[in-house]
PDB file of C-alpha atoms in Angstrom:
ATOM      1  CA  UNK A  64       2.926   2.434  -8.427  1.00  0.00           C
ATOM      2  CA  UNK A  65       2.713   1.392 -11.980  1.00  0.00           C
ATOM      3  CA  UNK A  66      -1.276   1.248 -13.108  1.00  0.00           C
ATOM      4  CA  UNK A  67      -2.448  -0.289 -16.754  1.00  0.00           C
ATOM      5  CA  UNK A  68      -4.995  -1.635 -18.593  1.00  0.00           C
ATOM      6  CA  UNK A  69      -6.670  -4.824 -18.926  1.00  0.00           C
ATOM      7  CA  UNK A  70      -9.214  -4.924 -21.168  1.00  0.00           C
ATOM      8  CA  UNK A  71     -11.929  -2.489 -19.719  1.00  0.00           C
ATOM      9  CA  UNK A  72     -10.657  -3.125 -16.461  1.00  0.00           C
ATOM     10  CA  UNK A  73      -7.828  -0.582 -14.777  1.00  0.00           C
ATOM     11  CA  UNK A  74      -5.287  -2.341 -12.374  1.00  0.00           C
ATOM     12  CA  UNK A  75      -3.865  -0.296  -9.448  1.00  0.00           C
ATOM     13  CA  UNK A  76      -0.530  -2.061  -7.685  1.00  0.00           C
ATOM     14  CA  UNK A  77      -1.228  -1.380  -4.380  1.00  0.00           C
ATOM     15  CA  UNK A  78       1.785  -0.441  -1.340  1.00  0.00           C
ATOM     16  CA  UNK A  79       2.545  -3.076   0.911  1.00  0.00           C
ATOM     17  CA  UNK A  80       0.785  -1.569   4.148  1.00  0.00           C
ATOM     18  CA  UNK A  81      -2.482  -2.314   2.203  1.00  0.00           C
ATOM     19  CA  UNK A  82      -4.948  -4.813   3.670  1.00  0.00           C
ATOM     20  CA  UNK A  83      -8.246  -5.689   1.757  1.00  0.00           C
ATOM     21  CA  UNK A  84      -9.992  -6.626   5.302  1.00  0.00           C
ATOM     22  CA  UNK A  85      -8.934  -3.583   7.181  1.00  0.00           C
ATOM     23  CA  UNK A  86     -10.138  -0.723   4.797  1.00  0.00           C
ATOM     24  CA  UNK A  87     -13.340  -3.031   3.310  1.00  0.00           C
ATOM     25  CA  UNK A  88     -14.237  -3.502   7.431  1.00  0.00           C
ATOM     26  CA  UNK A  89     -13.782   0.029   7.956  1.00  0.00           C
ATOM     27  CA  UNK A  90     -15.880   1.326   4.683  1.00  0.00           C
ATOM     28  CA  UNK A  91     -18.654  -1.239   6.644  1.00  0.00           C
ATOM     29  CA  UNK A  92     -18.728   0.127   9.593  1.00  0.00           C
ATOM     30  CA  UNK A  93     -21.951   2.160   9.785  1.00  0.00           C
ATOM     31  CA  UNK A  94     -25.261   0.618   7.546  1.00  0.00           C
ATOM     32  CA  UNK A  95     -26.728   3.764   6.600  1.00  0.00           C
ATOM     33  CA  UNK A  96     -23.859   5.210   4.353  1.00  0.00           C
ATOM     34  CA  UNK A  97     -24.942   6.034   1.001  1.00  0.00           C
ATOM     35  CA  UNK A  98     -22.289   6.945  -0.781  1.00  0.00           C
ATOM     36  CA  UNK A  99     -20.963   3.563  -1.861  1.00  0.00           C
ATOM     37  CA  UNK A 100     -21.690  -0.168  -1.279  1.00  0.00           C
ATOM     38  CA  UNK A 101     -19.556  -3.118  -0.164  1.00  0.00           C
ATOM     39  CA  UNK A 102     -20.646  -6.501  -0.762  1.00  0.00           C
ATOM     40  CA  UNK A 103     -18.791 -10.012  -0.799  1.00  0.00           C
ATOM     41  CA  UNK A 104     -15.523  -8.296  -1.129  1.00  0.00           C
ATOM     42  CA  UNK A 105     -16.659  -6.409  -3.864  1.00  0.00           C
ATOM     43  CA  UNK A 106     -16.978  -1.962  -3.402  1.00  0.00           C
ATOM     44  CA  UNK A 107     -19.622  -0.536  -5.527  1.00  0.00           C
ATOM     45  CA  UNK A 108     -19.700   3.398  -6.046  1.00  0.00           C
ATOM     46  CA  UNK A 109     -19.796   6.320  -8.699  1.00  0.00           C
ATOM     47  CA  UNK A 110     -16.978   8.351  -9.252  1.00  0.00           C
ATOM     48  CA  UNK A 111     -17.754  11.632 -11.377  1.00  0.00           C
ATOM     49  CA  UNK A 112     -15.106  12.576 -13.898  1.00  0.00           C
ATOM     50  CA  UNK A 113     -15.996  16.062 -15.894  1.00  0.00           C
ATOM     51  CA  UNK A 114     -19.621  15.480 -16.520  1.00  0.00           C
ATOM     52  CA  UNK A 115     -19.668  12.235 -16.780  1.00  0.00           C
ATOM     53  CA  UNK A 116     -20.773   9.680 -13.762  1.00  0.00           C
ATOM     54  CA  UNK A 117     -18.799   5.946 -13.929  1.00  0.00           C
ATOM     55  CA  UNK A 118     -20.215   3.126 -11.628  1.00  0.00           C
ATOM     56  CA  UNK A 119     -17.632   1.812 -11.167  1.00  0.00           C
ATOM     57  CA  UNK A 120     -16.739  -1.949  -9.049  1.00  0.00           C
ATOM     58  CA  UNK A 121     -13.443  -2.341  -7.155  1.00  0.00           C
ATOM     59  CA  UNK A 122     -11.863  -5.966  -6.272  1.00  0.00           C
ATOM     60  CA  UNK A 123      -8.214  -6.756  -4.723  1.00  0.00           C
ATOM     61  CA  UNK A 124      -6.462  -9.213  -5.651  1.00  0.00           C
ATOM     62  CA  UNK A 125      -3.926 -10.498  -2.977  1.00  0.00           C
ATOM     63  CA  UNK A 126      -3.656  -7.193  -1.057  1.00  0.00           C
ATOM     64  CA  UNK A 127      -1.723  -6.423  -3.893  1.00  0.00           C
ATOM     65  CA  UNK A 128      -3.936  -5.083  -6.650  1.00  0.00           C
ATOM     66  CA  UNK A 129      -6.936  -3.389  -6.726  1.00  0.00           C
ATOM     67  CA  UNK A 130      -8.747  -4.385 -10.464  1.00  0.00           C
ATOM     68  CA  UNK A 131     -11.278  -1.462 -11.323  1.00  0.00           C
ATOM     69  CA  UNK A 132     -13.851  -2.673 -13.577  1.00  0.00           C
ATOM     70  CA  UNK A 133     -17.386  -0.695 -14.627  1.00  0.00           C
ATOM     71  CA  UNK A 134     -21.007  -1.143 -14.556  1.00  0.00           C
ATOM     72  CA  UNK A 135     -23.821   0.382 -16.670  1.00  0.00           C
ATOM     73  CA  UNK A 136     -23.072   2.469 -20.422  1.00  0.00           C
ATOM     74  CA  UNK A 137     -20.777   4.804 -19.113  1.00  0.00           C
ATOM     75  CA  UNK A 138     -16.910   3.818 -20.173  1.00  0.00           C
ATOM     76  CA  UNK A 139     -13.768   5.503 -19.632  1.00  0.00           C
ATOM     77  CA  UNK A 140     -12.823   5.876 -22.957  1.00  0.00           C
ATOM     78  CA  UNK A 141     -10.452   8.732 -23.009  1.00  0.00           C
ATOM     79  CA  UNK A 142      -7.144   8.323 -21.270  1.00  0.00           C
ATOM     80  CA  UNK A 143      -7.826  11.843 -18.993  1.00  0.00           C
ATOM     81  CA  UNK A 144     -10.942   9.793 -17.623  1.00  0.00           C
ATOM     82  CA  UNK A 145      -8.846   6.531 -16.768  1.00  0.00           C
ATOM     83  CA  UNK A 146      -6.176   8.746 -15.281  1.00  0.00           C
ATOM     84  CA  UNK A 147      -8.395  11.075 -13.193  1.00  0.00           C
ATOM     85  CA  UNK A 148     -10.807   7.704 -11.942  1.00  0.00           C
ATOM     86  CA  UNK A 149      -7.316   6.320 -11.110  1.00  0.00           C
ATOM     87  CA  UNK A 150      -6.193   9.284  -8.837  1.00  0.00           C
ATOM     88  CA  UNK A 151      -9.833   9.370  -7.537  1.00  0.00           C
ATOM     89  CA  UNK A 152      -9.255   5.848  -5.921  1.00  0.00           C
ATOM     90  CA  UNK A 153      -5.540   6.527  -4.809  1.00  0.00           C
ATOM     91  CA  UNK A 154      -6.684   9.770  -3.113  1.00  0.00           C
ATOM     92  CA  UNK A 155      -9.600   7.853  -1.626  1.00  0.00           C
ATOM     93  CA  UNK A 156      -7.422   4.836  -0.340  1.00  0.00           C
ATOM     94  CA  UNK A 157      -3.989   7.780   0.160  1.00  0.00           C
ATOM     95  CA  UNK A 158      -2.362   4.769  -1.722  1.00  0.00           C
ATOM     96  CA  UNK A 159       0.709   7.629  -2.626  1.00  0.00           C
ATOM     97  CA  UNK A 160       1.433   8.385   1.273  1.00  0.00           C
ATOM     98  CA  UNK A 161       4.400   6.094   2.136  1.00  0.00           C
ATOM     99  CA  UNK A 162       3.023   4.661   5.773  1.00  0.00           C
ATOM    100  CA  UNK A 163       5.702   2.983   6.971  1.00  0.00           C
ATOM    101  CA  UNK A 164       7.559   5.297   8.909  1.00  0.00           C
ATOM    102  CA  UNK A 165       4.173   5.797  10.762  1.00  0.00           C
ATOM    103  CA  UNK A 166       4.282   2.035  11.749  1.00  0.00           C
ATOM    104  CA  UNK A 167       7.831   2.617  13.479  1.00  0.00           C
ATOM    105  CA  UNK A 168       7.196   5.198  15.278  1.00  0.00           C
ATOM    106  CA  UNK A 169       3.687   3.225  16.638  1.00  0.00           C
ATOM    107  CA  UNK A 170       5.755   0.380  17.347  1.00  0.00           C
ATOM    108  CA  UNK A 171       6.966   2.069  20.375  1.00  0.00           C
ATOM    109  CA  UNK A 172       3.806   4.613  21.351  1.00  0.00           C
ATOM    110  CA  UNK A 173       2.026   3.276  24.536  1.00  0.00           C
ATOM    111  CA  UNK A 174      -1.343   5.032  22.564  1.00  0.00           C
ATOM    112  CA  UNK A 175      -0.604   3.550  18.680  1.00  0.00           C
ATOM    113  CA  UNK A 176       1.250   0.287  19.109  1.00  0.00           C
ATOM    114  CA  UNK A 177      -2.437  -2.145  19.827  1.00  0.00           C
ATOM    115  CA  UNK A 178      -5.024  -0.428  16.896  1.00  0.00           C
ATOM    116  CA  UNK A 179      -1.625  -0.120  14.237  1.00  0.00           C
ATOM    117  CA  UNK A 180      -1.317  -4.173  15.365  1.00  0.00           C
ATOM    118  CA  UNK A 181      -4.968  -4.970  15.001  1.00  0.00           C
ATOM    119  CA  UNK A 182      -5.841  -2.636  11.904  1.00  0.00           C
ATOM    120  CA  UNK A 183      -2.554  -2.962  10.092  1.00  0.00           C
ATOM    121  CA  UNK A 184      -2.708  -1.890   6.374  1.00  0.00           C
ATOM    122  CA  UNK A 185      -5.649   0.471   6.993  1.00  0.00           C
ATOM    123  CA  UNK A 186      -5.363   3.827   5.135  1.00  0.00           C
ATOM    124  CA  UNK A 187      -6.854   7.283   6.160  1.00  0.00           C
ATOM    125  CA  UNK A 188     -10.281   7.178   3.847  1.00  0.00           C
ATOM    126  CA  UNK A 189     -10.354  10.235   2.590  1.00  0.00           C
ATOM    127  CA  UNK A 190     -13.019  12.143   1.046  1.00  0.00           C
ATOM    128  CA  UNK A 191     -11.778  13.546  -1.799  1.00  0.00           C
ATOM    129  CA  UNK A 192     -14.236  16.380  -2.828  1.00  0.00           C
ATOM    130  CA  UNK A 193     -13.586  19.011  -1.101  1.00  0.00           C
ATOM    131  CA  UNK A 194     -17.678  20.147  -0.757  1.00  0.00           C
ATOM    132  CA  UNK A 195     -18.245  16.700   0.513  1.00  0.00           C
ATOM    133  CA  UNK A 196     -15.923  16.701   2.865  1.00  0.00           C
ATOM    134  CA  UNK A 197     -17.101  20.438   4.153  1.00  0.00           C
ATOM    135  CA  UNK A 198     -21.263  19.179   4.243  1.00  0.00           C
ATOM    136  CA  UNK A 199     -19.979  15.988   6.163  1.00  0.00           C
ATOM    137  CA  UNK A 200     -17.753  17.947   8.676  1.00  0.00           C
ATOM    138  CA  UNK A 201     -21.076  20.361   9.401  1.00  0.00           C
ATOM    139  CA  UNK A 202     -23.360  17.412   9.488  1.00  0.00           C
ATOM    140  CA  UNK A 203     -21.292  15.835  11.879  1.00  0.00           C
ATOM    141  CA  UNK A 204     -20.902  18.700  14.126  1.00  0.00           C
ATOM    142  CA  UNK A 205     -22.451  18.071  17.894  1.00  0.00           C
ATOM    143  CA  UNK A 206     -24.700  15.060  16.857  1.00  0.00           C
ATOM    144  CA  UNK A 207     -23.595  11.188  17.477  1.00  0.00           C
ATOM    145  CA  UNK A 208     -22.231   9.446  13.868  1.00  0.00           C
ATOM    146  CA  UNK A 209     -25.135   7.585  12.986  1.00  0.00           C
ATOM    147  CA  UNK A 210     -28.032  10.815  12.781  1.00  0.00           C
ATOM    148  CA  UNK A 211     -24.896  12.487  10.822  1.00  0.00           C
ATOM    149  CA  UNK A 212     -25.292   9.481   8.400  1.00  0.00           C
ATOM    150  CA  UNK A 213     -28.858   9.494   8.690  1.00  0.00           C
ATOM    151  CA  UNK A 214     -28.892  13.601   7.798  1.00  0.00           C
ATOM    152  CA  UNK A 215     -26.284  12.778   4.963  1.00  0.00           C
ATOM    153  CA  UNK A 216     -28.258   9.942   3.096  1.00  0.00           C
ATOM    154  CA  UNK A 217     -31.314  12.637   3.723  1.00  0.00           C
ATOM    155  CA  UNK A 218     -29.640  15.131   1.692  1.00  0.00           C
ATOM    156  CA  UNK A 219     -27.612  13.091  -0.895  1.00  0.00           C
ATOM    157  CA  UNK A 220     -31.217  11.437  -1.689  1.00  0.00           C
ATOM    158  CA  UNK A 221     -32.888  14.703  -1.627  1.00  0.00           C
ATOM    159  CA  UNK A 222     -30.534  16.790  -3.783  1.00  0.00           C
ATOM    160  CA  UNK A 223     -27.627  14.130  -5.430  1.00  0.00           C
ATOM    161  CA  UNK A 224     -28.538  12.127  -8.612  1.00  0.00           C
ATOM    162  CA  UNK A 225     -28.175   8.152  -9.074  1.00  0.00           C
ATOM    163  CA  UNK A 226     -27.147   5.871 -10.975  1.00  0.00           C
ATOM    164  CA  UNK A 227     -29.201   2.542 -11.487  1.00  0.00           C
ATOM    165  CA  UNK A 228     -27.928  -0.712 -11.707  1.00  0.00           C
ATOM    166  CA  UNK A 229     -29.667  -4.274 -11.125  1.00  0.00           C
ATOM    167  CA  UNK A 230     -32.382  -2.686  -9.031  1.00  0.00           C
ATOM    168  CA  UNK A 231     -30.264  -0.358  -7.213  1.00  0.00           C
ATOM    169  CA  UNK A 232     -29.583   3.203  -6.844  1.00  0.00           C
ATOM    170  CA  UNK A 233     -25.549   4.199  -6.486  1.00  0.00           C
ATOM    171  CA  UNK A 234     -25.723   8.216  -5.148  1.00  0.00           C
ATOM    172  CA  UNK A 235     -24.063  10.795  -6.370  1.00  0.00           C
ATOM    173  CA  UNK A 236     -22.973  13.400  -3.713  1.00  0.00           C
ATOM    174  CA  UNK A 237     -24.981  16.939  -4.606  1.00  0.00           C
ATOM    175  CA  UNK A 238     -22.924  19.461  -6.346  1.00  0.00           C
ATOM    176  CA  UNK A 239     -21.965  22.550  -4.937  1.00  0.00           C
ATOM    177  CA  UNK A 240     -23.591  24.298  -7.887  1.00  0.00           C
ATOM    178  CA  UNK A 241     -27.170  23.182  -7.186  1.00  0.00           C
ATOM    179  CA  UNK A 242     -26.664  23.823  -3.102  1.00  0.00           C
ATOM    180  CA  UNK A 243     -25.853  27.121  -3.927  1.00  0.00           C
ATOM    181  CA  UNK A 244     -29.100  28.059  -5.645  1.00  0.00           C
ATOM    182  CA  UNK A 245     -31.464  27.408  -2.645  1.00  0.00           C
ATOM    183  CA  UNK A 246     -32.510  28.487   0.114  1.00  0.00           C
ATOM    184  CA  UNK A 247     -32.555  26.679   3.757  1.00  0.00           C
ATOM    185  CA  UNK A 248     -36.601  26.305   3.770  1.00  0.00           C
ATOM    186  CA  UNK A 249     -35.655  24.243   0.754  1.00  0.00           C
ATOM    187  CA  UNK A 250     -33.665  21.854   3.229  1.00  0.00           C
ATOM    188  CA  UNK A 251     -36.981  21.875   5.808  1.00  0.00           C
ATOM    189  CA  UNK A 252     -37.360  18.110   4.691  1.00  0.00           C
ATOM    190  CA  UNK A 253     -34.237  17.222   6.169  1.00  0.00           C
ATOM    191  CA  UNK A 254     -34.344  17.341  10.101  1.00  0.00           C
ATOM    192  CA  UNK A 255     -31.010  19.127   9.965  1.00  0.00           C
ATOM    193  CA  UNK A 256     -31.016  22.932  12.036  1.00  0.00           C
ATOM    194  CA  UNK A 257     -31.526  25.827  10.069  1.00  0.00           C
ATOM    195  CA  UNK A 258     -28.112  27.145  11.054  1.00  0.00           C
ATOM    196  CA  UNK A 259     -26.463  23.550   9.151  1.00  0.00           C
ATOM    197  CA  UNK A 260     -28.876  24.497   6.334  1.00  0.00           C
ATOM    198  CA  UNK A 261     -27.664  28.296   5.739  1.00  0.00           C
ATOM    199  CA  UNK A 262     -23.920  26.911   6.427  1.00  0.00           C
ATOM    200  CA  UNK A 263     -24.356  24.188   3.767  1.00  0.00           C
ATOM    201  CA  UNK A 264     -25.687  26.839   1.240  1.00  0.00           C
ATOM    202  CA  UNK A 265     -22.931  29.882   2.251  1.00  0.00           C
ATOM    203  CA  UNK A 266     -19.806  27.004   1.991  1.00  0.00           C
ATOM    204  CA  UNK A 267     -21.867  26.129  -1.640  1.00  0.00           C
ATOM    205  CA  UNK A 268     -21.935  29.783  -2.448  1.00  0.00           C
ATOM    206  CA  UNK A 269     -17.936  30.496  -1.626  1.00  0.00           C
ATOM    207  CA  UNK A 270     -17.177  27.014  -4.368  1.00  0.00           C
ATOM    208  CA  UNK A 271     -19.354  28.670  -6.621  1.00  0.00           C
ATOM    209  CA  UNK A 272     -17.679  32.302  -6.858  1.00  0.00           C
ATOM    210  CA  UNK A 273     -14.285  30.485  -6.546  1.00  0.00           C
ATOM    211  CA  UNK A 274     -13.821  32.416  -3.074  1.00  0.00           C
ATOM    212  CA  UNK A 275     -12.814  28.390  -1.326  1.00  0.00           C
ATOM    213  CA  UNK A 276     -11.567  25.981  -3.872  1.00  0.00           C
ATOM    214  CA  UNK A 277      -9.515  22.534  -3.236  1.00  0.00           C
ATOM    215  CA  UNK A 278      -6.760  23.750  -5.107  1.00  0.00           C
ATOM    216  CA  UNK A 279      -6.449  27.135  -3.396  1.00  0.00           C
ATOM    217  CA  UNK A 280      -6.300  25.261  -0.014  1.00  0.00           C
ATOM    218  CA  UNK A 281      -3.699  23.043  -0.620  1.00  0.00           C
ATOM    219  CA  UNK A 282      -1.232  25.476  -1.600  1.00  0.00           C
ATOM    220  CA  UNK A 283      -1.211  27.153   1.359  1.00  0.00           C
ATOM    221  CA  UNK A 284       1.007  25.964   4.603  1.00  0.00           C
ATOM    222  CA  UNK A 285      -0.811  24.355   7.058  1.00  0.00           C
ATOM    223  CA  UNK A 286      -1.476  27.092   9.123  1.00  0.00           C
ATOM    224  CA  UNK A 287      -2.828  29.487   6.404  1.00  0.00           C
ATOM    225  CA  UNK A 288      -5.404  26.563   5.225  1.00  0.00           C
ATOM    226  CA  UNK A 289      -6.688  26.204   8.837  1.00  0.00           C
ATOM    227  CA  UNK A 290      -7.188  30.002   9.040  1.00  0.00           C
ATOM    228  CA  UNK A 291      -8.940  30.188   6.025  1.00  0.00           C
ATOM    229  CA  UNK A 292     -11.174  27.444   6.926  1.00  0.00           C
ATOM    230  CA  UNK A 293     -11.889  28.775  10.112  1.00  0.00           C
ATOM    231  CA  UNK A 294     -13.369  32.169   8.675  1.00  0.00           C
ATOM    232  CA  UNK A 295     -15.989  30.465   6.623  1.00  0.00           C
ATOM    233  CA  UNK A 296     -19.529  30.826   8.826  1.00  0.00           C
ATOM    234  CA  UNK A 297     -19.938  27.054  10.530  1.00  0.00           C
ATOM    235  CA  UNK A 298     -16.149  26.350  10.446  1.00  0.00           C
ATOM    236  CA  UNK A 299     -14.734  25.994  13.538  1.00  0.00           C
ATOM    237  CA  UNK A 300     -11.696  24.423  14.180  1.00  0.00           C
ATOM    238  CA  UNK A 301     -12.620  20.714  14.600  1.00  0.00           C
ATOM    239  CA  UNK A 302     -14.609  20.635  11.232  1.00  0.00           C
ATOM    240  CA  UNK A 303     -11.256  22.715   9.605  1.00  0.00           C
ATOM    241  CA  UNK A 304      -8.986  19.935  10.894  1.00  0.00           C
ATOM    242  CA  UNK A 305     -11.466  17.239   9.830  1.00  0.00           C
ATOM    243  CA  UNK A 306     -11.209  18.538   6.374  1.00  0.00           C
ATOM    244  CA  UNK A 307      -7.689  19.242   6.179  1.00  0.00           C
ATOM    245  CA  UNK A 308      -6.915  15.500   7.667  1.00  0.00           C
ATOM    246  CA  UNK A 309      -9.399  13.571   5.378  1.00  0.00           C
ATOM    247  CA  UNK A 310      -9.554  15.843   1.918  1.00  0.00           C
ATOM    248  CA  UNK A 311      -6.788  17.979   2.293  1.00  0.00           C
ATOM    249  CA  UNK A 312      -4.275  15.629   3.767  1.00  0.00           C
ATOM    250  CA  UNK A 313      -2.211  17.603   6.118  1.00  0.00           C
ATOM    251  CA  UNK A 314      -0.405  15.093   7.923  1.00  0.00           C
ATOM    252  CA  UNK A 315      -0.329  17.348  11.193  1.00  0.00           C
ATOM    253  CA  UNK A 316      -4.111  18.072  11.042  1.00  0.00           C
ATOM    254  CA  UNK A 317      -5.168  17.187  14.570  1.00  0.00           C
ATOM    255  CA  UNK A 318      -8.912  17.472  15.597  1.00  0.00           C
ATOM    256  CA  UNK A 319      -7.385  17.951  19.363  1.00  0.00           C
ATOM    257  CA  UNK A 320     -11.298  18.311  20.600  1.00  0.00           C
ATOM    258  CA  UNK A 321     -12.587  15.626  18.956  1.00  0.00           C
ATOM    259  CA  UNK A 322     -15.134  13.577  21.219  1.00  0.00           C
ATOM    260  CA  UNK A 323     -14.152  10.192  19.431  1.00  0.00           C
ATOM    261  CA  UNK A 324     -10.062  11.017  19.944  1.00  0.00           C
ATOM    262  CA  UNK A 325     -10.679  12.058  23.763  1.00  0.00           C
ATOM    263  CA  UNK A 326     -13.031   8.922  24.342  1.00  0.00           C
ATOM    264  CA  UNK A 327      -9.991   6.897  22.828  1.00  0.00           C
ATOM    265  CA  UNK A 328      -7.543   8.577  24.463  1.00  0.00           C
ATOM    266  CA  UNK A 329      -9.605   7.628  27.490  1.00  0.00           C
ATOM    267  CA  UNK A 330     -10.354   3.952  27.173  1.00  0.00           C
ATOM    268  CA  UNK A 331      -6.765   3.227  26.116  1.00  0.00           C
ATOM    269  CA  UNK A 332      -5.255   4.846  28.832  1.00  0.00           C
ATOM    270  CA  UNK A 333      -7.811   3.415  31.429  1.00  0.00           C
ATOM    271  CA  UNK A 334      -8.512   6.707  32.823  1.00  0.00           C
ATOM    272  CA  UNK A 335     -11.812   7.330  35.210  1.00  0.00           C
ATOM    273  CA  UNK A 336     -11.873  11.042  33.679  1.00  0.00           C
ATOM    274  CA  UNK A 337     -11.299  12.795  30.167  1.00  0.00           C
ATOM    275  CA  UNK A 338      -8.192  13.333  29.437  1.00  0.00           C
ATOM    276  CA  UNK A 339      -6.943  17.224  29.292  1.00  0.00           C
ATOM    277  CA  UNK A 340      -5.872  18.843  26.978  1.00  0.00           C
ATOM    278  CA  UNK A 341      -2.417  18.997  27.711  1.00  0.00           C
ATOM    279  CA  UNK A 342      -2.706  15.511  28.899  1.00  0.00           C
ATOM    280  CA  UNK A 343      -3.251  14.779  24.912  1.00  0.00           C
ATOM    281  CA  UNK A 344      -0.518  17.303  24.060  1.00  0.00           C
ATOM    282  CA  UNK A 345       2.148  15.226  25.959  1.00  0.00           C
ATOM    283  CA  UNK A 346       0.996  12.131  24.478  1.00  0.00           C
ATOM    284  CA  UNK A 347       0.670  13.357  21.376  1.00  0.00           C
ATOM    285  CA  UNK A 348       4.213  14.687  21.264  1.00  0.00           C
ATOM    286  CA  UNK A 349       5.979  12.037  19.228  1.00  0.00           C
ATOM    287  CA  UNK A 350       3.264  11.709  16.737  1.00  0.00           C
ATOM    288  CA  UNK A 351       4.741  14.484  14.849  1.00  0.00           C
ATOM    289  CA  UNK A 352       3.988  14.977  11.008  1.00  0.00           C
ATOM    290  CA  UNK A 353       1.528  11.712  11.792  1.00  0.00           C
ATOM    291  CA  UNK A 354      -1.209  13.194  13.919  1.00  0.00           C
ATOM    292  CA  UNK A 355      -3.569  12.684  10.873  1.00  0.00           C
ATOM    293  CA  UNK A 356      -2.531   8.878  10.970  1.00  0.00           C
ATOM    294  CA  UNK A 357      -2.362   8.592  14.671  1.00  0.00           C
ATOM    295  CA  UNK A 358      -6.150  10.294  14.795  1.00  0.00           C
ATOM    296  CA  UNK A 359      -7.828   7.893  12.469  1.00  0.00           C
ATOM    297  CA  UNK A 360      -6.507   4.941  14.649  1.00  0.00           C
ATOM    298  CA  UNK A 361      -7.696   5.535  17.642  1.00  0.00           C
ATOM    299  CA  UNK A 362     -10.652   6.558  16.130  1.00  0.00           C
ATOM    300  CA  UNK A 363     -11.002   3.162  14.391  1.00  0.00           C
ATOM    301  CA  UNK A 364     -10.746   1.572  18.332  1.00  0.00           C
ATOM    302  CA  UNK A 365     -13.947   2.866  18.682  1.00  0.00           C
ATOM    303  CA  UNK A 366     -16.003   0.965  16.924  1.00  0.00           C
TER     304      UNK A 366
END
């Protein structure tokens, strides 16, 4: 995937199983997200690099580039900056995971073969940061998707800083480092439980004293990243495989208790019941190194 420069603009070639439509409808999806903006085919968003916030505006061209351009003073003026705003997007978009072989196998899977058909060229979004993606999977845990995004835009506008741009604000997600230094009456304002609140703050406090880093976690096997997840207080296993499908990219992560997943699993099948657990083990059985992939589409059936 060859990526240069034109002008102040950054050009990223994109794989073929890209579609514009399917990720931009995806990103869409729920009003009260905060952490980006799309509008008229055009994604809006900050990407931090070092110390340094750049607003930056994506656009794709043909479902075959994506043009990066920038808003406000900050430039990318060193090539370390390009390169690392670059990777940002191609971990956001998993534009270096070659999806084809996923396609195959749905073309045959009772379960894959109607959402790969209907969403074709949608990547697993990922969220990149790694203390993100931790808040988001405890914010999300046993409340419906849109009070998660309601408790997320609560904190990022509580504790994140902005960017401002033609009467706008563009959020920054908080860093780990200011989390760490409060306390959960600090968090009162945000109608999250207290137990969320000291979660938040411990997961803040393990980034800080280097204890639970990105890089640490993805050189370990699968199996050793999930266990390590797992013994942080407010990691259970769904929120570990939520992080180590969507930040982590484990292809075999496999939130196997997911309500969305067993609600798919449900209406696809036509079933008057949830589906068991081994019930979603058999079915699940030729997904193998694509549960990840597999996951995200029947989650997308959903809504």
């Amino acid at each position: 995937m060859i990526t240069h420069n034109i002008q102040e603009e950054l050009v990223i070639t994109l794989p073929k199983e890209f579609d514009m439509k399917a990720n931009f409808d995806y990103l869409t999806r729920e009003k009260n997200e905060c952490m980006y903006e799309v509008d008229n085919d055009l994604l809006t968003r900050v990407i931090v690099i070092g110390d340094t916030g750049f607003l930056v505006q994506l656009r794709v061209i043909a479902n075959q580039e994506m043009v990066v351009g920038f808003l406000g003073d900050a430039r990318p003026t060193k090539d370390w900056q390009r390169q690392e705003i670059v990777q940002y997007i191609r971990a956001w978009f998993d534009l270096d995971n070659d999806i084809a072989p996923f396609y195959e196998l749905a073309q045959t899977d009772s379960l894959l073969k109607t959402p790969v058909k209907n969403f074709y060229g949608l990547r697993l979004l990922g969220i990149p940061d790694l203390f993100e993606a931790l808040c988001w999977g405890v914010l999300g845990q046993q409340i419906n998707l849109a009070f998660a995004y309601t408790l997320k835009k609560q904190f990022v506008e509580a504790f994140g800083d902005c960017i401002e741009w033609g009467g706008k604000k563009y959020w920054i997600f908080p860093t780990y480092e200011r989390i760490a230094q409060l306390t959960p009456s600090d968090l009162s304002s945000i109608k999250m439980t207290v137990k969320k609140s000291e979660y938040i703050i411990g997961i803040a406090k393990l980034m800080v004293s280097g204890e639970v880093s990105k890089e640490k976690l993805m050189n370990m096997r699968f199996d050793e990243a999930e266990k390590n997840l797992i013994q942080i207080r407010g990691i259970g296993p769904w929120t570990a495989n939520y992080v180590l499908m969507r930040c982590l990219r484990f292809p075999t992560a496999f939130p196997i208790d997911d309500v969305g997943l067993i609600n798919a699993i449900k209406d696809s099948c036509h079933m008057d019941r949830k589906p068991t657990k081994d019930e979603i083990l058999k079915l699940s059985s030729p997904w193998n190194n694509w549960q990840s992939y597999a996951t995200f589409y029947l989650w997308r059936v959903l809504y």
